[in-house]
mmCIF file of C-alpha atoms in Angstrom:
data_model
loop_
_atom_site.group_PDB
_atom_site.id
_atom_site.type_symbol
_atom_site.label_atom_id
_atom_site.label_comp_id
_atom_site.label_asym_id
_atom_site.label_seq_id
_atom_site.Cartn_x
_atom_site.Cartn_y
_atom_site.Cartn_z
ATOM 1 C CA UNK A 23 -5.384 -0.512 -23.745
ATOM 2 C CA UNK A 24 -7.603 2.367 -24.487
ATOM 3 C CA UNK A 25 -7.512 6.046 -23.013
ATOM 4 C CA UNK A 26 -10.315 8.514 -23.213
ATOM 5 C CA UNK A 27 -10.185 11.842 -22.344
ATOM 6 C CA UNK A 28 -12.746 13.765 -19.157
ATOM 7 C CA UNK A 29 -13.140 17.162 -20.088
ATOM 8 C CA UNK A 30 -13.588 19.735 -16.644
ATOM 9 C CA UNK A 31 -15.200 23.018 -16.753
ATOM 10 C CA UNK A 32 -14.217 25.961 -14.187
ATOM 11 C CA UNK A 33 -18.228 25.886 -13.636
ATOM 12 C CA UNK A 34 -17.700 22.437 -11.950
ATOM 13 C CA UNK A 35 -19.659 20.236 -14.702
ATOM 14 C CA UNK A 36 -17.374 17.269 -16.495
ATOM 15 C CA UNK A 37 -17.599 15.540 -19.552
ATOM 16 C CA UNK A 38 -16.577 11.917 -20.257
ATOM 17 C CA UNK A 39 -15.791 11.879 -24.244
ATOM 18 C CA UNK A 40 -16.714 9.460 -26.338
ATOM 19 C CA UNK A 41 -13.588 8.995 -28.435
ATOM 20 C CA UNK A 42 -11.083 6.321 -27.707
ATOM 21 C CA UNK A 43 -7.561 6.365 -27.940
ATOM 22 C CA UNK A 44 -5.111 3.756 -28.438
ATOM 23 C CA UNK A 45 -1.737 6.045 -27.311
ATOM 24 C CA UNK A 46 -1.833 8.090 -24.656
ATOM 25 C CA UNK A 47 0.256 10.570 -26.603
ATOM 26 C CA UNK A 48 -3.478 10.912 -29.066
ATOM 27 C CA UNK A 49 -5.775 11.375 -25.943
ATOM 28 C CA UNK A 50 -3.468 14.526 -25.165
ATOM 29 C CA UNK A 51 -3.250 16.281 -28.384
ATOM 30 C CA UNK A 52 -7.125 15.586 -28.529
ATOM 31 C CA UNK A 53 -7.929 16.683 -24.728
ATOM 32 C CA UNK A 54 -5.642 19.989 -25.872
ATOM 33 C CA UNK A 55 -7.814 20.621 -29.214
ATOM 34 C CA UNK A 56 -10.948 20.565 -27.112
ATOM 35 C CA UNK A 57 -9.733 23.364 -24.870
ATOM 36 C CA UNK A 58 -8.875 25.410 -27.918
ATOM 37 C CA UNK A 59 -11.810 24.840 -29.240
ATOM 38 C CA UNK A 60 -13.886 26.155 -25.749
ATOM 39 C CA UNK A 61 -11.737 29.150 -25.825
ATOM 40 C CA UNK A 62 -12.916 29.793 -30.025
ATOM 41 C CA UNK A 63 -16.153 28.993 -29.133
ATOM 42 C CA UNK A 64 -16.275 31.194 -26.704
ATOM 43 C CA UNK A 65 -15.505 34.124 -28.438
ATOM 44 C CA UNK A 66 -16.877 33.487 -31.783
ATOM 45 C CA UNK A 67 -20.345 33.356 -29.609
ATOM 46 C CA UNK A 68 -19.680 36.926 -28.186
ATOM 47 C CA UNK A 69 -18.533 38.574 -31.341
ATOM 48 C CA UNK A 70 -21.703 37.059 -33.033
ATOM 49 C CA UNK A 71 -24.057 37.997 -30.359
ATOM 50 C CA UNK A 72 -22.630 40.401 -27.462
ATOM 51 C CA UNK A 73 -25.674 41.054 -25.605
ATOM 52 C CA UNK A 74 -26.622 36.715 -25.337
ATOM 53 C CA UNK A 75 -22.975 35.683 -24.851
ATOM 54 C CA UNK A 76 -20.895 37.999 -22.016
ATOM 55 C CA UNK A 77 -17.562 38.604 -23.092
ATOM 56 C CA UNK A 78 -14.694 35.402 -22.280
ATOM 57 C CA UNK A 79 -12.635 36.095 -19.151
ATOM 58 C CA UNK A 80 -10.535 34.138 -17.237
ATOM 59 C CA UNK A 81 -13.322 32.819 -15.176
ATOM 60 C CA UNK A 82 -14.418 30.462 -17.424
ATOM 61 C CA UNK A 83 -11.802 27.670 -18.461
ATOM 62 C CA UNK A 84 -11.605 24.287 -19.481
ATOM 63 C CA UNK A 85 -9.450 21.553 -18.769
ATOM 64 C CA UNK A 86 -8.766 17.982 -19.556
ATOM 65 C CA UNK A 87 -8.094 14.595 -18.176
ATOM 66 C CA UNK A 88 -6.514 11.390 -19.596
ATOM 67 C CA UNK A 89 -7.554 8.374 -18.200
ATOM 68 C CA UNK A 90 -6.651 4.380 -19.355
ATOM 69 C CA UNK A 91 -9.277 1.765 -19.195
#
């Protein structure tokens, strides 16, 4: 039994990540890390070039789901 993470974004996109985990808690931790990376990346892009990347807003969010396969 393995677990995978699917990222969902506020614009409706879904992305199944390639990593496989032996436990659900490992997958949960990875999902939380990816959500944090999404938020940090948005902020970094805006600070590096605000003309091309708008300020992060509450509208652009990421979430994750863990599923067993």
